[in-house]
Amino acid sequence: MLHIKCPHCGMRSQNEFSYGGDATVKRPELGKEISDQDWDNFVYNRKSLRGKHWELWQHLSGCRQWIKVYRDTATHEIFKTLKANEEIS
Amino acid sequence: MTQSFRLESGGLINRDKKISFKFNSKNYFGYEGDTLASALIANGVHLIGRSFKYHRPRGFFGAGVDEPYAIVQLYRNGETEPNVKATEQELFEGLEAKSVNCWPSVNFDVGAINNFLKIFLPAGFYYKTFMWPKSFWYKVYEPFIRKAAGLGTASIKHDKERYEHKYEYCDLLITGSGPSGLASAYSAAKNGAKVILAEDKSRFGGTLLTSEVNIGNQSGKEWADSIISELKEMPNVTVKNRSQVFGYYDHNMLVMSERLSDHLPKTKKFHPKQRLWYIRAKEVLISSGSIERPIVFGNNDTPGVMLSSAAKEYMKVYGVLVGKKPLVFTNNDSGYETAIEFKKNGINPIILDTRKEPQSEIIEEAKNMNIKIKNSHVVVAAQGYKKVKSADIAKISDNKEELGSIENIECDCICVSGFWTPTIHLASQSGNKTKFNGDIDAFVPGISKQNEKTLGAANGIYTLEETLKDSFEKGNLTSKKITNKENKFSFPNVVEKKSTVHDKFWCVPLPKGKNYKRFLDFQNDVAVSDIEIALKEGYRSIEHVKRYTTLGMATDQGKTSNLNGLQLVSKIENKVVPAVGHTTFRPPYTPVSIGAIVGREVGKHSKPTRKSPMHLWHEKNNAVFVDAGVWLRPRYYKRGEENLFEASKREAKNVRTNVGVCDVTTLGKIDIKGPDAAELLNRVYTNAWLKLPVGKARYGVMLREDGIVMDDGTTTRISENHYHMTTTTAQAANVLSHLEYYLQLVWPELNVNVVSSTEQWAGAAIAGPKSRNLLQKLFPNSDVSNEGLPFMGYMEADLFGIKARIFRISFSGELAYEVNVESDNGYFMWEKIIEFGEEFGIQPYGTEALSTLRIEMGHVAGSELDGRTIPYDNSLEGLLSKKKDFIGKRSLSRKAFAAQDRQKIVGVVPLDKKTSIPEGSHLVKDSNAPLPNPKLGYISASCWSVEHDNPFSLAILKDGKNMIGKKLFVMSPLKNKVIPVEIVSSHYVDPKGERVRS
Ligand SMILES: [Zn+2]
């Protein structure tokens, strides 16, 4: 079970969180025209990375905040966590 | 019954307390502190079971966790448990155990015929033998295998024992209380670290209990005892015996199973039988020691052949002799320690040493004691069937390939030592890249991936002095990093006998003309010849060899067999062992009971049960409940002898004619506040929300980004910046997360707060033509007329002194209201509704009637919004705003979603107006078409229409728009039904929606 540092609450066990996918995907702005290809990329197409990956988790059974977690998908090592409003650097 | 193999004195058992027990229905005695194994050996019982494949006689091989043979069926306090190792089971008064794997008895076993047919049961026999003919599988092969194989019988009774889970955090977890565990725990504890020290056995001390050493001015055991008692007194230390750390998981989480009551005749009241600990450790020190390796020779599975360390442990800990004419067969000095122990107890052992002229302090001592030693000698084969009677021995050439002439010598046990294998399971599980150490012919931990260090024998360090030095230091340094404290103390003087190098010899060659079985894996009956066959048949990867031959796959996980298997593969393949590599170590290290894994999450505790504040009323009024997610909801209220069908029909009919009340507390509710609340709703719902006036409700549909309907519900504007959203019961949690996702990550600029208020409100739906009359009685001071509270209107009102919210919304399609009060007042509200509704013929209705009402009305619910349908499919396309963008809108213009002949919701009526249509059935054009019959759609929900008094179903049907009036067939292969049906509108009742507005 992973041990994730919630930027709001501190170190918590994985079972308090739910996984939310790739954190680098940006939702296209509402009302803006977008090609089929770009839309498909947003909705469906994800890289299945082996290695370091910025991902979203929600601290569901805690502060309910969505957070960004920089994790190695192969080793599970977590390098960094950010609040929702902090930019991935 | 005399304990003929019990020594006059000695051991750590309590000779003042006799304990009676039964094995295979025979009565025996042992002492407090015995294991079942030591007590049986003391009583001269050496035959304990039959082997897995060939049903060869099985005795004892080890004295602890490494035991591959002595597996019994245990009976304790009216319960039975399979797969119990006799070497681990502590003796208690009244213990009963039986042999497994033998029928009709351990002494005469029919399955032993396999032993003579073993030519037919070679490597891969599972894959080869039972393949053909196919029809034989269920009737012949499977019952045969089930009867012949297996290690005991699981109980089919409910387990009354209690198992607990515990979560714990610590600075250092130390796994094993041998010299390295004690030393590291001591120095870490002295530095103030929070330490958990776990010992698998009942006694602390590990090898210190059986070795002849001195630490300071104490014996090894005395030193262990004093350290443990000091540790137990320290508030920062938790010391646990009977506790096996069996798994090392990610981020330094380890799991330990603590056996609190298995050693007692019965579990104390309110105590758990076992406890599973989830331990998150900052640092882990693995002090799991090492396990002695066997040497492979002919018939090396005969009862009486056992590890030399086990023989020593039985003498030193239990005061038990494993034999009175022992042969010690060794390639290193450890065998000498066992021989010396025999000699001290008046027994004359013979040592066969594979080495030519070994010299060391220990060997010197053995010689001085006049122990007979034969150098360059090996055991070629054990003789005897149910017990070793003699051994064929021979001199072996210096190159270890040629055997001299064979001599038979009498013996009643053969104690084998093939040197030591570090227990690296936990380190390997942690992700440590293990490396091969040629000096000890075994793998040791390499580079750590997690915060783990391995100490002492588990790390290939086999001298006590080095072990203690290294462990004190690692305990000190590791804890110092955490506590920033260092407590200096002087290192004790260690006295131990020096030993010399071992011989890399591990397998005795077969003598000419003999074809003895030489076993590698004792639990799964895997012999040298099986591995040879697997390699001949082309298996190369050690992982494949393992699976094909089942080497190391038994419940002992190959603790004694892995390395010899690797030696063999590397020898045949002409590779070095590290090039062959070892198979992956996976948790659990030892078998863990299912009860411990499940913990207290059994029966109704397997998940939480949520009940509405009116639950008690429902119970008192004969409600039959149904699970709705984690909620318990009344399915129907039983009157007299009514069944589900009759009751729900009555309840639904009463709603259509009079008035009914339904507990809708379970609906998800989300409180939304903030100046941008309307904007949020406008973005997540498909319809327009910016102009909803205060005091009005609106129905809304939410999509996922991929255009699929996620949820529906009504949202009401309570005040300028305050909305009350409802969701379906099932989607409540997902909708909240969905809103939080957009607010926190996508539109952080929106000033809105959302919070679940599901549990804050109790809800009652009052539905039926007489519902307004009832409302007028309940709220005499409020204007609930059609003008005062129109359809989709909202008001706050006073219900006999308590605050109530009234929503004029309808799920049943009738004139209806939903009244919400604070949860604490739910019961009061409900009683008032029933009380004042009496004169209008009110009846409570459950989820079954609720379904009937919504189905015949054509209102969609979870069975249509099933994660596969878009708004059009549910005839919700009228709610899609053309003017604004919303979540999921862009996906709806994808080709498949915009197709003209897309599936759409329709109504389905059987032509005979009688036959009920099973939910999940398929709709087809021609019931006689060849399979696979093209499927046009599926039945999503079925009911008995109370309005039309005939069956009615909803279906999602291809090109549903153009199918109204068509005749099709419903097919349910599951129920073996073919029903001719007509497709009608999904709005079967009041298609214009006049009633809700009346
Ligand atoms: Zn948090």
PDB file of N, CA and C in Angstrom, chain B residues 494-529:
ATOM      1  N   VAL B 494      32.410 -12.031  23.351  1.00  0.00           N
ATOM      2  CA  VAL B 494      31.676 -13.180  22.826  1.00  0.00           C
ATOM      3  C   VAL B 494      32.576 -14.404  22.789  1.00  0.00           C
ATOM      4  N   VAL B 495      32.078 -15.513  23.335  1.00  0.00           N
ATOM      5  CA  VAL B 495      32.826 -16.766  23.256  1.00  0.00           C
ATOM      6  C   VAL B 495      32.057 -17.749  22.385  1.00  0.00           C
ATOM      7  N   GLU B 496      32.678 -18.172  21.291  1.00  0.00           N
ATOM      8  CA  GLU B 496      32.050 -19.179  20.434  1.00  0.00           C
ATOM      9  C   GLU B 496      33.161 -20.025  19.827  1.00  0.00           C
ATOM     10  N   LYS B 497      32.779 -21.248  19.440  1.00  0.00           N
ATOM     11  CA  LYS B 497      33.793 -22.129  18.859  1.00  0.00           C
ATOM     12  C   LYS B 497      33.972 -21.797  17.389  1.00  0.00           C
ATOM     13  N   LYS B 498      35.230 -21.782  16.970  1.00  0.00           N
ATOM     14  CA  LYS B 498      35.531 -21.444  15.582  1.00  0.00           C
ATOM     15  C   LYS B 498      35.239 -22.641  14.679  1.00  0.00           C
ATOM     16  N   SER B 499      34.697 -22.359  13.528  1.00  0.00           N
ATOM     17  CA  SER B 499      34.441 -23.450  12.575  1.00  0.00           C
ATOM     18  C   SER B 499      35.257 -23.211  11.311  1.00  0.00           C
ATOM     19  N   THR B 500      35.340 -24.227  10.488  1.00  0.00           N
ATOM     20  CA  THR B 500      36.113 -24.123   9.250  1.00  0.00           C
ATOM     21  C   THR B 500      35.165 -24.153   8.059  1.00  0.00           C
ATOM     22  N   VAL B 501      35.762 -24.014   6.862  1.00  0.00           N
ATOM     23  CA  VAL B 501      34.919 -23.851   5.670  1.00  0.00           C
ATOM     24  C   VAL B 501      34.127 -25.115   5.365  1.00  0.00           C
ATOM     25  N   HIS B 502      32.995 -24.898   4.740  1.00  0.00           N
ATOM     26  CA  HIS B 502      32.136 -26.033   4.390  1.00  0.00           C
ATOM     27  C   HIS B 502      32.552 -26.559   3.016  1.00  0.00           C
ATOM     28  N   ASP B 503      31.977 -27.689   2.663  1.00  0.00           N
ATOM     29  CA  ASP B 503      32.241 -28.336   1.390  1.00  0.00           C
ATOM     30  C   ASP B 503      31.063 -28.007   0.484  1.00  0.00           C
ATOM     31  N   LYS B 504      31.334 -27.642  -0.776  1.00  0.00           N
ATOM     32  CA  LYS B 504      30.244 -27.234  -1.650  1.00  0.00           C
ATOM     33  C   LYS B 504      29.416 -28.407  -2.170  1.00  0.00           C
ATOM     34  N   PHE B 505      29.668 -29.554  -1.608  1.00  0.00           N
ATOM     35  CA  PHE B 505      28.973 -30.767  -2.022  1.00  0.00           C
ATOM     36  C   PHE B 505      27.504 -30.710  -1.604  1.00  0.00           C
ATOM     37  N   TRP B 506      26.580 -31.071  -2.525  1.00  0.00           N
ATOM     38  CA  TRP B 506      25.169 -30.992  -2.151  1.00  0.00           C
ATOM     39  C   TRP B 506      24.333 -32.187  -2.617  1.00  0.00           C
ATOM     40  N   CYS B 507      24.882 -33.027  -3.538  1.00  0.00           N
ATOM     41  CA  CYS B 507      24.060 -34.116  -4.066  1.00  0.00           C
ATOM     42  C   CYS B 507      24.908 -35.371  -4.249  1.00  0.00           C
ATOM     43  N   VAL B 508      24.460 -36.473  -3.656  1.00  0.00           N
ATOM     44  CA  VAL B 508      25.217 -37.727  -3.737  1.00  0.00           C
ATOM     45  C   VAL B 508      24.889 -38.409  -5.066  1.00  0.00           C
ATOM     46  N   PRO B 509      25.928 -38.803  -5.825  1.00  0.00           N
ATOM     47  CA  PRO B 509      25.637 -39.481  -7.100  1.00  0.00           C
ATOM     48  C   PRO B 509      24.984 -40.836  -6.860  1.00  0.00           C
ATOM     49  N   LEU B 510      24.243 -41.298  -7.862  1.00  0.00           N
ATOM     50  CA  LEU B 510      23.602 -42.610  -7.760  1.00  0.00           C
ATOM     51  C   LEU B 510      24.656 -43.692  -7.927  1.00  0.00           C
ATOM     52  N   PRO B 511      24.604 -44.736  -7.115  1.00  0.00           N
ATOM     53  CA  PRO B 511      25.538 -45.844  -7.354  1.00  0.00           C
ATOM     54  C   PRO B 511      25.120 -46.596  -8.616  1.00  0.00           C
ATOM     55  N   LYS B 512      26.064 -47.310  -9.219  1.00  0.00           N
ATOM     56  CA  LYS B 512      25.759 -48.023 -10.469  1.00  0.00           C
ATOM     57  C   LYS B 512      24.613 -49.001 -10.256  1.00  0.00           C
ATOM     58  N   GLY B 513      23.658 -48.989 -11.197  1.00  0.00           N
ATOM     59  CA  GLY B 513      22.576 -49.970 -11.148  1.00  0.00           C
ATOM     60  C   GLY B 513      21.452 -49.623 -10.191  1.00  0.00           C
ATOM     61  N   LYS B 514      21.573 -48.506  -9.509  1.00  0.00           N
ATOM     62  CA  LYS B 514      20.504 -48.133  -8.569  1.00  0.00           C
ATOM     63  C   LYS B 514      19.776 -46.898  -9.092  1.00  0.00           C
ATOM     64  N   ASN B 515      18.493 -46.858  -8.818  1.00  0.00           N
ATOM     65  CA  ASN B 515      17.713 -45.740  -9.315  1.00  0.00           C
ATOM     66  C   ASN B 515      16.899 -45.129  -8.189  1.00  0.00           C
ATOM     67  N   TYR B 516      17.581 -44.825  -7.066  1.00  0.00           N
ATOM     68  CA  TYR B 516      16.867 -44.252  -5.914  1.00  0.00           C
ATOM     69  C   TYR B 516      16.234 -42.913  -6.271  1.00  0.00           C
ATOM     70  N   LYS B 517      15.069 -42.683  -5.685  1.00  0.00           N
ATOM     71  CA  LYS B 517      14.483 -41.334  -5.779  1.00  0.00           C
ATOM     72  C   LYS B 517      15.285 -40.422  -4.865  1.00  0.00           C
ATOM     73  N   ARG B 518      15.733 -39.338  -5.426  1.00  0.00           N
ATOM     74  CA  ARG B 518      16.460 -38.354  -4.620  1.00  0.00           C
ATOM     75  C   ARG B 518      15.643 -37.066  -4.639  1.00  0.00           C
ATOM     76  N   PHE B 519      15.035 -36.744  -3.534  1.00  0.00           N
ATOM     77  CA  PHE B 519      14.075 -35.638  -3.527  1.00  0.00           C
ATOM     78  C   PHE B 519      14.732 -34.283  -3.282  1.00  0.00           C
ATOM     79  N   LEU B 520      14.216 -33.305  -4.038  1.00  0.00           N
ATOM     80  CA  LEU B 520      14.630 -31.916  -3.843  1.00  0.00           C
ATOM     81  C   LEU B 520      13.560 -31.196  -3.044  1.00  0.00           C
ATOM     82  N   ASP B 521      12.305 -31.293  -3.535  1.00  0.00           N
ATOM     83  CA  ASP B 521      11.179 -30.641  -2.863  1.00  0.00           C
ATOM     84  C   ASP B 521      10.396 -31.720  -2.130  1.00  0.00           C
ATOM     85  N   PHE B 522      10.436 -31.659  -0.818  1.00  0.00           N
ATOM     86  CA  PHE B 522       9.876 -32.745  -0.015  1.00  0.00           C
ATOM     87  C   PHE B 522       8.366 -32.646   0.097  1.00  0.00           C
ATOM     88  N   GLN B 523       7.837 -31.437  -0.036  1.00  0.00           N
ATOM     89  CA  GLN B 523       6.386 -31.332   0.115  1.00  0.00           C
ATOM     90  C   GLN B 523       5.669 -31.665  -1.180  1.00  0.00           C
ATOM     91  N   ASN B 524       6.277 -31.298  -2.307  1.00  0.00           N
ATOM     92  CA  ASN B 524       5.625 -31.565  -3.582  1.00  0.00           C
ATOM     93  C   ASN B 524       6.195 -32.789  -4.303  1.00  0.00           C
ATOM     94  N   ASP B 525       7.008 -33.555  -3.629  1.00  0.00           N
ATOM     95  CA  ASP B 525       7.557 -34.781  -4.220  1.00  0.00           C
ATOM     96  C   ASP B 525       8.268 -34.527  -5.539  1.00  0.00           C
ATOM     97  N   VAL B 526       9.126 -33.531  -5.569  1.00  0.00           N
ATOM     98  CA  VAL B 526       9.866 -33.276  -6.800  1.00  0.00           C
ATOM     99  C   VAL B 526      11.276 -33.838  -6.623  1.00  0.00           C
ATOM    100  N   ALA B 527      11.626 -34.777  -7.492  1.00  0.00           N
ATOM    101  CA  ALA B 527      12.912 -35.449  -7.371  1.00  0.00           C
ATOM    102  C   ALA B 527      13.881 -34.931  -8.427  1.00  0.00           C
ATOM    103  N   VAL B 528      15.148 -35.300  -8.253  1.00  0.00           N
ATOM    104  CA  VAL B 528      16.186 -34.912  -9.204  1.00  0.00           C
ATOM    105  C   VAL B 528      15.768 -35.298 -10.619  1.00  0.00           C
ATOM    106  N   SER B 529      15.186 -36.516 -10.750  1.00  0.00           N
ATOM    107  CA  SER B 529      14.822 -37.006 -12.084  1.00  0.00           C
ATOM    108  C   SER B 529      13.751 -36.127 -12.733  1.00  0.00           C
TER     109      SER B 529
END
